[in-house]
């Protein structure tokens, strides 16, 4: 799996027309031009190195650039709460001060140097923003107690809500902000604008975005764009978030389907069904974030080996070639085989960067082929019939550029036939074939 499957130039397809999957036109966000062919690399600053610093991330930017990474997402860089914290270091998402850098990670100047170096390499930088809640000892709780949700006794309380399974969840280390107070809107927007002006970052990944009123995000987008064109990623999947606020939302249905396939609980037919009839409908130009891992998946669900086993490479190929914007979680290029601790120091074991060439190939494939770009800039998904329902096959076209992908989603060899082939070909278990034509 160190090398991408061979890319073969090919004449135009001889198959009959296959209808593209349709999407409602709801996205009106104007995406920054650089995002069309972009990929995202998530950095867990605490675990990225033994030092756990921003400078250690900066030192690795040339390596990431050589791998084809063009957007770096830094998990929250702010000081973390001490009151009611979990573990010895606390959650990355329990912010104590929105306007400071965590001293464990470095200084404001260190962050500025990181962004400046990234820009010099032609890369972009996103910060992780936690707008729904703060640490108990965030100074806003003292200075602006009216900005926080309160119980029937008028007391600020830990974040409590009903999840999608209908269960009550309580996050004991954080307290919820009350977005019915418009003064909070200005305070939060000003804080987000500060980092754009102070460090020249290029975007935000917004935590638990759907727990916050969409109109808040709409005005955030407007205000930040007055400073520079921004890229905004929502950790949520509401289609209306794309209308005026966010470039991208999480594609959890595809992520969950890939995990099921890796565990033998689903197959190619299930994948075709969820793509043909998605749970929600998005605009053609709405980006969906495609991933095999992130900080939550790795820490709480399992490693790539746990979730996908030998299917991992095939799932990574799908995340890069299906419509969306692909993401790598730090350490995947070294076949990360441990679940990183969430509240403690637990640095990545980098070993030999075994899959670095594999990801470099995927990044190059996407960059070189407009058919694989995001949103309306890329090609719509069109399913292909290759004479074997155990295989997942599709094509995407943009102008003269066409990319066909055939993936074996089983643990046994499978035969298939493409129009124009002399006879049946065979794919080994969990392997793929990618064919490009101009």
C-alpha positions as MATLAB code, in Angstrom:
seq = 'XXXXXXXXXXXXXXXXXXXXXXXXXXXXXXXXXXXXXXXXXXXXXXXXXXXXXXXXXXXXXXXXXXXXXXXXXXXXXXXXXXXXXXXXXXXXXXXXXXXXXXXXXXXXXXXXXXXXXXXXXXXXXXXXXXXXXXXXXXXXXXXXXXXXXXXXXXXXXXXXXXXXXXXXXXXXXXXXXXXXXXXXXXXXXXXXXXXXXXXXXXXXXXXXXXXXXXXXXXXXXXXXXXXXXXXXXXXXXXXXXXXXXXXXXXXXXXXXXXXXXXXXXXXXXXXXXXXXXXXXXXXXXXXXXXXXXXXXXXXXXXXXXXXXXXXXXXXXXXXXXXXXXXXXXXXXXXXXXXXXXXXXXXXXXXXXXXXXXXXXXXXXXXXXXXXXXXXXXXXXXXXXXXXXXXXXXXXXXXXXXXXXXXXXXXXXXXXXXXXXXXXXXXXXXXXXXXXXXX';
ca = [
       0.000    0.000    0.000;
       3.007    2.301   -0.304;
       2.114    3.214   -3.860;
      -1.110    4.406   -5.420;
      -2.651    2.017   -7.925;
      -1.343    2.666  -11.441;
      -2.994    5.536  -13.268;
      -3.610    4.614  -16.882;
      -4.501    7.052  -19.718;
      -7.713    5.908  -21.334;
      -9.933    6.749  -24.265;
     -13.444    8.043  -23.648;
     -15.832    5.600  -22.007;
     -17.854    3.404  -24.326;
     -20.573    2.741  -21.794;
     -24.018    4.201  -22.256;
     -24.878    7.402  -20.382;
     -25.373    6.981  -16.647;
     -27.364    9.715  -14.905;
     -25.461   11.795  -12.397;
     -26.704   11.894   -8.820;
     -28.753   15.055   -8.435;
     -28.459   17.650   -5.664;
     -30.641   20.546   -4.611;
     -29.112   23.930   -5.303;
     -28.911   25.536   -1.853;
     -25.308   26.680   -1.425;
     -24.688   30.366   -2.037;
     -21.350   30.645   -0.189;
     -18.563   31.947   -2.417;
     -15.673   29.552   -1.852;
     -12.103   30.894   -1.908;
     -10.568   29.723   -5.190;
      -7.770   27.789   -3.449;
     -10.247   25.491   -1.733;
     -11.429   23.852   -4.961;
      -8.522   21.397   -5.153;
      -7.566   21.551   -1.469;
      -7.015   18.809    1.064;
      -6.908   19.187    4.855;
      -4.405   17.796    7.362;
      -5.533   17.852   11.010;
      -2.857   18.520   13.627;
      -3.340   17.542   17.260;
      -0.708   19.956   18.578;
      -0.407   18.226   21.967;
       0.294   14.805   20.445;
       1.978   15.798   17.164;
       5.430   15.784   18.779;
       7.151   14.988   22.047;
       7.490   18.737   22.578;
       3.811   19.350   21.860;
       4.510   22.848   20.546;
       3.607   25.054   17.614;
       7.300   25.307   16.706;
       7.427   21.534   16.363;
       4.554   21.752   13.888;
       6.314   24.508   11.946;
       9.405   22.307   11.649;
       7.326   19.625    9.905;
       5.625   21.912    7.378;
       8.190   21.193    4.615;
       7.572   17.454    5.034;
       3.820   17.970    4.849;
       4.224   20.181    1.797;
       6.283   17.451    0.101;
       3.424   15.039    0.850;
       1.058   17.361   -1.002;
      -0.716   18.798    2.040;
      -2.015   22.282    1.353;
      -4.260   23.111    4.359;
      -3.276   22.573    7.999;
      -6.016   22.503   10.640;
      -4.689   23.117   14.149;
      -6.785   21.770   17.003;
      -7.577   24.489   19.610;
      -4.485   26.480   20.470;
      -5.971   28.331   23.476;
      -5.261   27.937   27.207;
      -7.404   25.196   28.726;
      -9.567   25.324   31.829;
      -8.332   23.985   35.148;
     -11.615   23.941   37.081;
     -13.391   20.577   36.644;
     -10.903   19.604   33.933;
     -10.764   16.026   32.729;
      -7.472   14.207   33.177;
      -4.254   16.017   34.007;
      -4.204   18.248   30.907;
      -7.898   18.727   30.137;
      -9.894   18.655   26.927;
      -8.636   20.583   23.921;
     -12.209   21.928   23.699;
     -12.467   23.466   27.195;
     -11.212   26.966   26.341;
     -10.150   29.261   29.173;
      -9.214   32.324   27.116;
     -10.241   32.934   23.509;
      -7.602   35.633   23.006;
      -4.456   33.814   24.148;
      -2.181   30.967   23.070;
      -1.784   27.972   25.380;
       1.666   28.496   26.962;
       2.253   24.745   26.729;
       2.166   25.167   22.941;
       4.169   28.385   22.668;
       3.479   32.055   22.064;
       1.535   34.311   19.750;
       4.747   34.923   17.818;
       5.180   31.153   17.424;
       1.731   30.934   15.846;
       2.512   33.862   13.580;
       5.732   32.152   12.469;
       3.829   28.951   11.745;
       1.293   30.750    9.566;
       3.987   32.788    7.816;
       6.029   29.661    7.038;
       2.938   27.853    5.770;
       2.081   30.744    3.471;
       5.649   30.843    2.185;
       5.231   27.182    1.218;
       1.931   27.864   -0.517;
      -0.089   26.283    2.310;
      -3.028   27.566    4.364;
      -3.790   27.368    8.096;
      -7.104   26.891    9.915;
      -7.768   27.229   13.625;
     -10.261   25.131   15.577;
     -12.940   27.329   17.184;
     -15.140   26.308   20.119;
     -18.099   28.696   20.187;
     -20.738   26.571   21.926;
     -19.127   26.365   25.360;
     -16.153   27.426   27.474;
     -14.187   26.127   30.433;
     -15.720   26.844   33.832;
     -12.896   29.305   34.571;
     -13.087   31.218   31.289;
     -12.923   34.886   32.244;
     -16.198   35.522   30.424;
     -17.982   33.557   33.172;
     -16.935   36.285   35.619;
     -17.017   39.326   33.333;
     -20.162   38.402   31.372;
     -22.219   35.841   33.329;
     -25.259   36.893   31.284;
     -23.581   35.293   28.250;
     -24.053   31.805   29.729;
     -26.976   29.416   29.986;
     -28.466   29.057   33.467;
     -30.657   26.485   35.185;
     -33.950   27.147   36.977;
     -32.018   28.412   39.998;
     -30.184   30.983   37.886;
     -26.916   29.075   38.112;
     -24.444   28.432   35.308;
     -24.292   24.673   34.764;
     -22.338   22.109   32.771;
     -23.280   21.531   29.126;
     -26.213   19.125   28.979;
     -28.140   18.126   25.864;
     -29.976   15.319   24.130;
     -27.876   13.591   21.471;
     -29.077   12.055   18.214;
     -29.719    8.745   19.985;
     -32.132   10.530   22.332;
     -29.773   10.146   25.286;
     -28.886   12.947   27.693;
     -25.200   13.870   27.529;
     -23.392   15.997   30.109;
     -19.982   17.525   29.494;
     -18.896   18.239   33.068;
     -15.784   20.242   32.206;
     -17.517   22.962   30.151;
     -20.398   25.443   30.471;
     -22.763   26.490   27.690;
     -22.969   29.912   26.078;
     -26.368   31.554   25.586;
     -26.693   32.796   22.015;
     -30.033   34.434   22.710;
     -27.889   37.298   24.042;
     -26.760   39.378   21.055;
     -23.946   40.918   23.095;
     -22.354   37.455   23.035;
     -22.562   37.475   19.234;
     -20.357   40.557   19.085;
     -17.903   39.277   21.695;
     -17.496   35.936   19.927;
     -17.258   37.472   16.444;
     -14.668   39.993   17.627;
     -12.605   37.163   19.136;
     -12.671   35.203   15.859;
     -11.754   38.322   13.877;
      -8.821   38.971   16.220;
      -6.967   35.843   15.111;
      -7.479   36.600   11.433;
      -5.994   40.072   11.904;
      -3.278   39.039   14.368;
      -1.987   35.927   12.615;
      -3.391   35.974    9.043;
      -5.041   32.549    9.321;
      -7.140   31.359    6.387;
     -10.129   29.722    8.015;
     -11.817   28.008   10.932;
     -13.096   24.562   11.784;
     -16.096   25.294   14.014;
     -16.806   22.798   16.765;
     -20.401   21.590   17.375;
     -21.588   24.227   14.907;
     -25.190   23.009   14.782;
     -25.728   23.672   18.498;
     -25.420   27.398   17.722;
     -28.018   29.468   15.795;
     -27.253   29.500   12.077;
     -27.856   33.295   11.840;
     -24.865   33.763   14.152;
     -22.631   31.898   11.723;
     -24.067   33.810    8.773;
     -22.983   37.144   10.257;
     -19.600   35.669   11.297;
     -18.944   34.761    7.667;
     -19.851   38.282    6.548;
     -17.650   39.952    9.137;
     -14.622   37.723    8.614;
     -14.808   38.074    4.837;
     -14.423   41.815    5.288;
     -10.889   41.041    6.517;
     -10.007   38.356    3.940;
     -11.794   35.529    2.087;
     -12.220   32.731    4.613;
     -12.783   28.973    4.533;
     -15.240   27.753    7.163;
     -15.774   24.086    8.075;
     -18.694   23.119   10.328;
     -18.560   20.112   12.589;
     -22.189   19.400   11.725;
     -24.219   18.334    8.707;
     -27.217   20.672    8.382;
     -27.672   21.626    4.709;
     -28.762   25.170    5.635;
     -25.331   25.842    7.112;
     -24.088   25.996    3.511;
     -26.485   28.728    2.454;
     -24.570   31.718    3.801;
     -21.997   30.555    6.362;
     -19.993   27.398    5.714;
     -17.981   26.056    2.814;
     -17.983   22.516    4.198;
     -19.783   20.206    6.634;
     -18.951   16.734    7.974;
     -20.009   13.742    5.881;
     -20.755   11.434    8.806;
     -23.019    9.093    6.798;
     -20.166    8.195    4.432;
     -17.703    7.891    7.320;
     -20.032    5.549    9.178;
     -20.645    3.513    6.017;
     -16.914    3.060    5.409;
     -16.468    1.843    8.993;
     -19.305   -0.646    8.519;
     -17.718   -1.916    5.297;
     -14.357   -2.285    7.047;
     -16.017   -4.331    9.792;
     -17.890   -6.528    7.301;
     -21.276   -5.059    8.261;
     -21.984   -3.431    4.869;
     -21.014   -3.859    1.214;
     -20.822   -2.108   -2.155;
     -24.612   -2.158   -2.553;
     -25.047   -0.322    0.756;
     -22.520    2.294   -0.324;
     -24.301    2.801   -3.661;
     -27.615    3.198   -1.869;
     -26.441    5.831    0.592;
     -24.828    7.860   -2.188;
     -27.865    7.584   -4.461;
     -30.304    8.410   -1.643;
     -28.412   10.403    1.002;
     -30.143   11.099    4.343;
     -30.004   14.833    3.586;
     -29.806   16.799    0.345;
     -27.050   19.318   -0.257;
     -26.338   21.861   -2.958;
     -24.074   20.863   -5.815;
     -21.510   23.395   -4.580;
     -21.648   22.358   -0.906;
     -18.406   20.715    0.194;
     -18.614   17.603    2.386;
     -15.610   16.705    4.545;
     -14.480   13.147    3.779;
     -12.268   11.321    6.282;
     -11.265    7.930    7.580;
     -10.124    9.348   10.936;
     -10.093   12.498   13.025;
      -9.419   13.223   16.698;
     -12.837   11.920   17.780;
     -12.790    8.816   15.585;
      -9.263    7.879   16.645;
      -9.658    8.479   20.379;
     -13.205    7.239   20.907;
     -13.947    4.740   18.115;
     -10.643    3.149   17.186;
      -7.542    3.200   15.018;
      -7.519    2.615   11.274;
      -6.488   -0.975   11.984;
      -9.380   -1.407   14.428;
     -12.014    0.096   12.143;
     -10.922   -0.951    8.662;
      -8.252   -3.637    8.920;
      -7.066   -4.573    5.389;
      -9.798   -2.343    3.902;
      -8.047    0.838    5.049;
      -6.346    1.752    1.759;
      -9.579    1.279   -0.179;
     -11.453    3.560    2.214;
      -8.770    6.237    1.930;
      -9.033    6.076   -1.875;
     -12.805    6.566   -1.645;
     -12.377    9.538    0.687;
     -10.173   11.201   -1.930;
     -12.100   10.360   -5.084;
     -15.766   10.658   -4.100;
     -17.214   14.204   -4.145;
     -16.071   16.247   -1.158;
     -12.921   17.665    0.396;
     -10.545   14.997    1.815;
      -8.817   15.067    5.174;
      -5.892   13.237    6.795;
      -5.493   12.972   10.576;
      -1.910   13.402   11.782;
      -0.094   10.085   12.053;
      -2.102    8.272    9.399;
       0.869    8.598    7.047;
       2.829    6.517    9.588;
       0.004    3.998   10.003;
      -1.049    5.308   13.429;
      -1.952    2.199   15.412;
      -2.886    3.608   18.798;
      -5.831    5.566   20.091;
      -4.346    8.862   21.231;
      -5.260    9.833   24.782;
      -7.629   12.794   24.839;
      -6.849   14.329   28.230;
      -3.208   13.298   28.668;
       0.106   13.641   26.859;
       0.408   10.747   24.387;
       2.675   11.641   21.432;
       2.370    9.996   18.031;
       4.917    7.276   17.280;
       6.097    8.376   13.836;
       8.117    5.295   12.920;
       8.946    5.210    9.167;
       6.167    7.274    7.536;
       5.116    4.071    5.786;
       2.093    5.542    3.981;
       3.575    8.937    3.143;
       4.024    7.982   -0.527;
       0.493    6.617   -0.660;
      -0.980    9.905    0.556;
       1.355   11.921   -1.656;
      -0.055    9.991   -4.598;
      -3.637   10.687   -3.557;
      -2.912   14.380   -3.075;
      -1.239   14.572   -6.487;
      -4.107   12.676   -8.119;
      -6.680   15.103   -6.745;
      -4.674   18.224   -7.545;
      -4.010   17.153  -11.147;
      -7.579   16.174  -12.003;
     -10.348   18.819  -11.930;
     -12.898   16.001  -12.105;
     -11.979   15.255   -8.463;
     -12.210   18.836   -7.192;
     -14.751   20.015   -4.637;
     -18.274   21.232   -5.240;
     -19.383   22.465   -8.640;
     -15.727   22.728   -9.730;
     -15.517   18.928   -9.716;
     -17.389   16.267  -11.595;
     -20.716   14.877  -10.445;
     -20.789   11.270   -9.260;
     -21.864    8.748  -11.886;
     -22.114    5.067  -11.023;
     -20.616    2.491  -13.395;
     -21.714   -1.082  -14.097;
     -18.654   -3.337  -14.275;
     -20.549   -6.617  -14.195;
     -19.871   -7.382  -10.546;
     -22.004   -5.982   -7.740;
     -19.287   -6.730   -5.167;
     -17.254   -3.891   -6.675;
     -17.938   -0.188   -6.257;
     -17.291    1.656   -9.515;
     -17.927    5.235  -10.570;
     -16.688    8.025  -12.751;
     -16.419   11.785  -12.403;
     -15.915   14.137  -15.327;
     -15.098   17.826  -15.639;
     -14.586   19.118  -19.146;
     -12.263   16.715  -20.947;
     -10.907   15.329  -17.689;
     -12.414   11.981  -16.650;
     -11.527    9.772  -13.694;
     -12.868    6.247  -13.271;
     -12.473    4.372   -9.997;
     -13.125    0.672   -9.343;
     -12.727   -0.564   -5.756;
     -12.952   -4.129   -4.489;
     -14.939   -3.908   -1.241;
     -14.439   -7.557   -0.337;
     -11.723   -9.755    1.104;
     -11.634  -11.998   -1.963;
     -10.417  -11.446   -5.573;
     -13.129  -10.071   -7.860;
     -13.406   -9.961  -11.647;
     -14.813   -7.035  -13.619;
     -15.014   -5.705  -17.148;
     -14.884   -2.144  -18.387;
     -16.099   -1.139  -21.809;
     -13.114   -1.272  -24.143;
     -11.302   -3.994  -22.196;
     -10.475   -7.136  -24.187;
     -11.654   -9.374  -21.394;
     -12.337   -9.511  -17.666;
      -9.721   -8.095  -15.305;
      -9.246   -8.953  -11.659;
      -8.825   -6.900   -8.514;
      -7.143   -8.365   -5.452;
      -8.948   -8.123   -2.077;
      -9.505   -4.533   -0.973;
      -7.599   -3.131   -3.969;
      -8.547   -0.503   -6.491;
      -7.964    0.683  -10.020;
      -7.948    4.360  -10.988;
      -8.032    5.371  -14.654;
      -7.583    8.918  -15.910;
      -8.302   10.262  -19.365;
      -8.068   13.740  -20.829;
];
